[in-house]
PDB file of C-alpha atoms in Angstrom:
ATOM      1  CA  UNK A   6      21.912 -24.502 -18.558  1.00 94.00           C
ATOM      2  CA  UNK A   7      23.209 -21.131 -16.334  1.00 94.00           C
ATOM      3  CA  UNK A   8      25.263 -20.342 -18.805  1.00 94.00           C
ATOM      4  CA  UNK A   9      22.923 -20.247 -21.380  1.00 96.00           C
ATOM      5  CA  UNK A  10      20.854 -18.328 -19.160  1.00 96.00           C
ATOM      6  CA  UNK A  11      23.301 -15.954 -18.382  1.00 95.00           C
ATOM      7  CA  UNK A  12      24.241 -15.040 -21.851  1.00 96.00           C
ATOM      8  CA  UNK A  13      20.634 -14.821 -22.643  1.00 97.00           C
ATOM      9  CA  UNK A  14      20.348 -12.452 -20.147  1.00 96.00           C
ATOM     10  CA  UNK A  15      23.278 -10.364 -20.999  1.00 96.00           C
ATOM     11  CA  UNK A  16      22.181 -10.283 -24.594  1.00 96.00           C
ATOM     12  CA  UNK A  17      18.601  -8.750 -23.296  1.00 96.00           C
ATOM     13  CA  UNK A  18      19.910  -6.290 -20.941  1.00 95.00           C
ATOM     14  CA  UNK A  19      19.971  -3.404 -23.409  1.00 94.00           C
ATOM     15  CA  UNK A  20      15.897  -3.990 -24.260  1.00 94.00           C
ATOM     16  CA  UNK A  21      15.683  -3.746 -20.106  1.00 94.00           C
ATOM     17  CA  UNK A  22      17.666  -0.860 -19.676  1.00 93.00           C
ATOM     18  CA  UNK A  23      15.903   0.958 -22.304  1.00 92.00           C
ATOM     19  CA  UNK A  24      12.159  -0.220 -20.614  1.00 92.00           C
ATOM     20  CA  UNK A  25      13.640   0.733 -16.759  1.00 94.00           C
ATOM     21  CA  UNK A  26      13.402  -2.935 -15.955  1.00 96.00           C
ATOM     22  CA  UNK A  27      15.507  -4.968 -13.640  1.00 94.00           C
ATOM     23  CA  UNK A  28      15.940  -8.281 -14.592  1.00 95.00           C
ATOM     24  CA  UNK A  29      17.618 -10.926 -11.896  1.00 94.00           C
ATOM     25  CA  UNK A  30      19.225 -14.274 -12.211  1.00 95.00           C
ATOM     26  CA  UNK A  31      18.683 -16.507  -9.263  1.00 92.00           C
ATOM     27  CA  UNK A  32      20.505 -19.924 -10.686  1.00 90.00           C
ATOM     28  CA  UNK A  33      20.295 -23.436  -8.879  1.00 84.00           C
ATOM     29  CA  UNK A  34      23.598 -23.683  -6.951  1.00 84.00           C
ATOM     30  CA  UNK A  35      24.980 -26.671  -9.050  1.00 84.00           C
ATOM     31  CA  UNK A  36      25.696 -27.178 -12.291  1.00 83.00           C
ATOM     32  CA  UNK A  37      22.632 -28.118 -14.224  1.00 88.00           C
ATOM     33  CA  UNK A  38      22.846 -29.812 -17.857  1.00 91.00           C
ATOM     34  CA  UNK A  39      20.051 -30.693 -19.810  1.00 93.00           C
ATOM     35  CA  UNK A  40      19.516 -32.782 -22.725  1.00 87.00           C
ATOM     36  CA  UNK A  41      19.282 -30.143 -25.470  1.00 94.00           C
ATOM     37  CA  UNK A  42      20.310 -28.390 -28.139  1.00 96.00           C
ATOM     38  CA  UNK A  43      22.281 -24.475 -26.650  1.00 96.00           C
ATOM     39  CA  UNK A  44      20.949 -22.395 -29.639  1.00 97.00           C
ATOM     40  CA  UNK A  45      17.557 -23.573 -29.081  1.00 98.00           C
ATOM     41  CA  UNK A  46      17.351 -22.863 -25.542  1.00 98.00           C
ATOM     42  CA  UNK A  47      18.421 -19.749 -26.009  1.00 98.00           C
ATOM     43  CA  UNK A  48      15.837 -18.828 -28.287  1.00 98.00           C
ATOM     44  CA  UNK A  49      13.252 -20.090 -26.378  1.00 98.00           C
ATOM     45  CA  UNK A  50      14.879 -17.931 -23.343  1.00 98.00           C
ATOM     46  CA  UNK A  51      15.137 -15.002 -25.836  1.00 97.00           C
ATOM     47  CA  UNK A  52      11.601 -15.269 -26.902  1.00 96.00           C
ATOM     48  CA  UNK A  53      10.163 -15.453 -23.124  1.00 97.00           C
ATOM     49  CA  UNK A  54      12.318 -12.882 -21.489  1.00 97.00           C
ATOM     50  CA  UNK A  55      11.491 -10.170 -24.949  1.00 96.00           C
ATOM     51  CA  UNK A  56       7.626 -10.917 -24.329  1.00 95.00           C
ATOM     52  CA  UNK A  57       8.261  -9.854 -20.001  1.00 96.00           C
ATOM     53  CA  UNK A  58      10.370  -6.969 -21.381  1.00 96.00           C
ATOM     54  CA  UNK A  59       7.251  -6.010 -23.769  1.00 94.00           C
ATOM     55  CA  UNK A  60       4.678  -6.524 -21.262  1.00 95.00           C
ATOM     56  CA  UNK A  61       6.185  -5.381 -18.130  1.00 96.00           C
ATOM     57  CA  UNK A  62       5.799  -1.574 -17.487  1.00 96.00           C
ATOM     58  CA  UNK A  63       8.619   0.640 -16.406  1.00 95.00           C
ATOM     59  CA  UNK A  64      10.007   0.056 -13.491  1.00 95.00           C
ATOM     60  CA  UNK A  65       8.684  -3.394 -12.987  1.00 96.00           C
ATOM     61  CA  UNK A  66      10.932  -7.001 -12.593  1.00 97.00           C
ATOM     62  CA  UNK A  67      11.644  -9.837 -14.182  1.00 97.00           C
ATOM     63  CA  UNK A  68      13.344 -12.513 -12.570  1.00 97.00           C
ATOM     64  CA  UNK A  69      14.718 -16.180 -14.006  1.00 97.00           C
ATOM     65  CA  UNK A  70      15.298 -18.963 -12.135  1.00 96.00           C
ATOM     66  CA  UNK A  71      16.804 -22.565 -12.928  1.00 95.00           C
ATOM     67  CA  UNK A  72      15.681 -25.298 -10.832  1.00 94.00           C
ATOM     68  CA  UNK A  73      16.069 -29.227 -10.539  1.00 92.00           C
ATOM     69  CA  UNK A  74      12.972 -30.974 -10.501  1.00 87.00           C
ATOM     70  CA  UNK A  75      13.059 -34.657 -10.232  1.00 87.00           C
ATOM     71  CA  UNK A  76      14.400 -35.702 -13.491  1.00 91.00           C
ATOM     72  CA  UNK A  77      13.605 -32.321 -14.898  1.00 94.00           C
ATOM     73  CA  UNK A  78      15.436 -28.846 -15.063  1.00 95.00           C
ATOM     74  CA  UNK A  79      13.003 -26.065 -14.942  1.00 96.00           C
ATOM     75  CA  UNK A  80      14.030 -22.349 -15.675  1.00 97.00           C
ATOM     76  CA  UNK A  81      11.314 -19.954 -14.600  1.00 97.00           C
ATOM     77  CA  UNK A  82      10.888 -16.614 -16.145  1.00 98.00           C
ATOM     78  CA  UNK A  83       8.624 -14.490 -13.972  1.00 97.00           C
ATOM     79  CA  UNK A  84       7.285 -10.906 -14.515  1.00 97.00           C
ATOM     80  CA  UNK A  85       5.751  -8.146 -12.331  1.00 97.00           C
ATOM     81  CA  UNK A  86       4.026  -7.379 -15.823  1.00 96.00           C
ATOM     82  CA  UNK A  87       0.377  -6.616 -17.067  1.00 95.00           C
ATOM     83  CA  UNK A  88      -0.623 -10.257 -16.416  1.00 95.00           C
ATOM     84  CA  UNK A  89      -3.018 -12.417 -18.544  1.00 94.00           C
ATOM     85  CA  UNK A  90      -6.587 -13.626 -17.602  1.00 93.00           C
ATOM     86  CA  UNK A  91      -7.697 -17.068 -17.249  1.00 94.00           C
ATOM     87  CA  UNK A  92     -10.066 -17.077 -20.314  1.00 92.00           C
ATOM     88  CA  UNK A  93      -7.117 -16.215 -22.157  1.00 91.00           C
ATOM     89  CA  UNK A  94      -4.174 -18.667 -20.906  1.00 92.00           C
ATOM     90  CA  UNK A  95      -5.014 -21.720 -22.370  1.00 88.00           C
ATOM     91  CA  UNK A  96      -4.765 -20.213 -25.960  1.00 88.00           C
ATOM     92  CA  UNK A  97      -1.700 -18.103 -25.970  1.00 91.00           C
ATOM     93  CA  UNK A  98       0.109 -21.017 -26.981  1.00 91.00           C
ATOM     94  CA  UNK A  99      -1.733 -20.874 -30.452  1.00 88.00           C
ATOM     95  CA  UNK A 100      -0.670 -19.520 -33.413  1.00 81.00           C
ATOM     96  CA  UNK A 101      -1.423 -15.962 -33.535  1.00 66.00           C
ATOM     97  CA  UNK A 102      -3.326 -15.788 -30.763  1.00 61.00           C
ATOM     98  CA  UNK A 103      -3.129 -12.231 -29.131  1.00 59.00           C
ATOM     99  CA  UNK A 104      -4.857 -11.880 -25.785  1.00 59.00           C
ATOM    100  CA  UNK A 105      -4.635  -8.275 -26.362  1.00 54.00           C
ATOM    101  CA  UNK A 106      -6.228  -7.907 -29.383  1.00 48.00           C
ATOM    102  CA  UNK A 107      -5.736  -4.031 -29.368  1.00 45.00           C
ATOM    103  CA  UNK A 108      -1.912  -4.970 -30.512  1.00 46.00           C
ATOM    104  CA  UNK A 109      -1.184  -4.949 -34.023  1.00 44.00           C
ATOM    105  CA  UNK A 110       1.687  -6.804 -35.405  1.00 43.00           C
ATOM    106  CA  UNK A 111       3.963  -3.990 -35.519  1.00 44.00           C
ATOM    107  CA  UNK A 112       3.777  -3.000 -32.156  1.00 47.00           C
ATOM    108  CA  UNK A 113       3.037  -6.605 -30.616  1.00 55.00           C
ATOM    109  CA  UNK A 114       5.330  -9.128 -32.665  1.00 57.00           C
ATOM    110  CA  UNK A 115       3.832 -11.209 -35.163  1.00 59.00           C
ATOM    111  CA  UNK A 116       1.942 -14.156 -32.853  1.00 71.00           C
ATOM    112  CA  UNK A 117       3.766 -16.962 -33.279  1.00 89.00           C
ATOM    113  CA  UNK A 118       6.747 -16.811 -30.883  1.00 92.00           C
ATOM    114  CA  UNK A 119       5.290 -18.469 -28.168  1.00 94.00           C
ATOM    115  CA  UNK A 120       4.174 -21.349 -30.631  1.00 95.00           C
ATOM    116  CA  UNK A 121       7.603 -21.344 -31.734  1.00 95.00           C
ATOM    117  CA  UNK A 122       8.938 -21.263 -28.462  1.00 96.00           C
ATOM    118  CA  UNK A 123       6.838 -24.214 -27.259  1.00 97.00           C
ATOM    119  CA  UNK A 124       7.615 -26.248 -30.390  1.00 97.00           C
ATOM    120  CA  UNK A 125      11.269 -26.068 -29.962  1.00 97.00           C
ATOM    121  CA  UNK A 126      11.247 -27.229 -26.424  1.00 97.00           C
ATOM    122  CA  UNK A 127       8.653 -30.380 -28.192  1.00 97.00           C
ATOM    123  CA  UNK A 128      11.498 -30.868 -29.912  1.00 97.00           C
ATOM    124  CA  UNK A 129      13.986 -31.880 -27.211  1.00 97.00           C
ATOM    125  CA  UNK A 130      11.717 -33.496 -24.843  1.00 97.00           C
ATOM    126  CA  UNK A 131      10.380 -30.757 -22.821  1.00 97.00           C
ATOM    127  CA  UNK A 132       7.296 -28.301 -22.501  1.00 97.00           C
ATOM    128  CA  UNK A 133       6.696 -24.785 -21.617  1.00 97.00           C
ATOM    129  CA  UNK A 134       3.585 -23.424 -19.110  1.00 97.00           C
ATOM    130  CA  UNK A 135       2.125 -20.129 -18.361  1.00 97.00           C
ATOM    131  CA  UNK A 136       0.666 -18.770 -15.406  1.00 97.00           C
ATOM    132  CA  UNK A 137      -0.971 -15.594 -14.193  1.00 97.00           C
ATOM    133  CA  UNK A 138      -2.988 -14.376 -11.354  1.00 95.00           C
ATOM    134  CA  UNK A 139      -4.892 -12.235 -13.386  1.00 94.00           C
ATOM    135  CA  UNK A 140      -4.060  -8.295 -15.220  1.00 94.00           C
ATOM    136  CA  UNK A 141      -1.799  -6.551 -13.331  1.00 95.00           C
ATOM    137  CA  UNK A 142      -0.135  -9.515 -11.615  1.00 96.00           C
ATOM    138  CA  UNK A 143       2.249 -10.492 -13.442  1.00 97.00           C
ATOM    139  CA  UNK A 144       3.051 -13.601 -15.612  1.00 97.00           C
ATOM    140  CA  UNK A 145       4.933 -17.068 -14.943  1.00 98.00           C
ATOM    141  CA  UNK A 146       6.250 -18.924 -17.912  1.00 98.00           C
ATOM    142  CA  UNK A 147       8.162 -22.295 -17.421  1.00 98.00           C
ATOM    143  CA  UNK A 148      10.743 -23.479 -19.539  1.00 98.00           C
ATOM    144  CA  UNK A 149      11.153 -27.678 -18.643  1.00 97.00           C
ATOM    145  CA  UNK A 150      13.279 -30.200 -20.015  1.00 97.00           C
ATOM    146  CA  UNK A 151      15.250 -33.366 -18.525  1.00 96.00           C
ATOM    147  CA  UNK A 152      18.105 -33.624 -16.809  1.00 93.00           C
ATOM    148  CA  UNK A 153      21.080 -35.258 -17.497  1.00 89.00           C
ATOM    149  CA  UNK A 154      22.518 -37.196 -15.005  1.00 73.00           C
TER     150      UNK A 154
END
């Protein structure tokens, strides 16, 4: 799973240089496989860390961490961002749900990456989560899926 992450992360570092981000990987210390399919982690990872890099305003963070969890590996992506409110986490999940609905499709993405992104990790057994304090705290999203081993 760290490796995926890290490539994922290398791939992205161009969008976070251009935005003034800094992004940080804070892996578990040992090796951590999972049940699942490389190319679709990595688009899941790819999809979460573009949306922190979108909504994360210059000179903010975003930090990913992998973590063992019982029979699960979880890897966190977390974002000093503009946050979402309550009313609007259980939705964003849904196709085409926007909870800014200021942002048009061309400057926003098209609304289904998150459903994507959730489907996928259906697919192999796991589930993603979001969390958020409120606007202008930041988001939490959490990638799970089992372990192996």
């Amino acid at each position: 799973m760290n490796d995926v992450i890290r490539r994922v992360v290398t791939q992205i570092q161009p969008q976070v240089l251009d935005s003034c981000l800094q992004v940080q990987f804070a892996p578990d210390r040992q090796p951590i496989l999972v049940q699942a399919d490389p190319d679709r982690v990595a688009q899941i990872l790819l999809n979460l860390l573009g949306n922190a890099v979108r909504y994360t305003p210059e000179g903010g963070c975003i930090t990913v961490r992998s973590e063992l969890n019982n029979d699960n590996v979880q890897v966190i992506v977390e974002d000093t961002g503009i946050g979402i409110t309550a009313e609007h986490l259980p939705f964003i999940f849904e196709r085409f749900y926007r909870a800014d609905p200021s942002r048009a499709r061309t400057s926003g993405g098209s609304g289904i990456g998150l459903t994507i992104a959730r489907h996928l990790a259906w697919a192999m057994g796991g589930d993603i989560s979001a969390a958020s304090a409120g606007i202008g705290k930041g988001s939490t999203f959490t990638l799970t899926l089992p372990r192996v081993g």
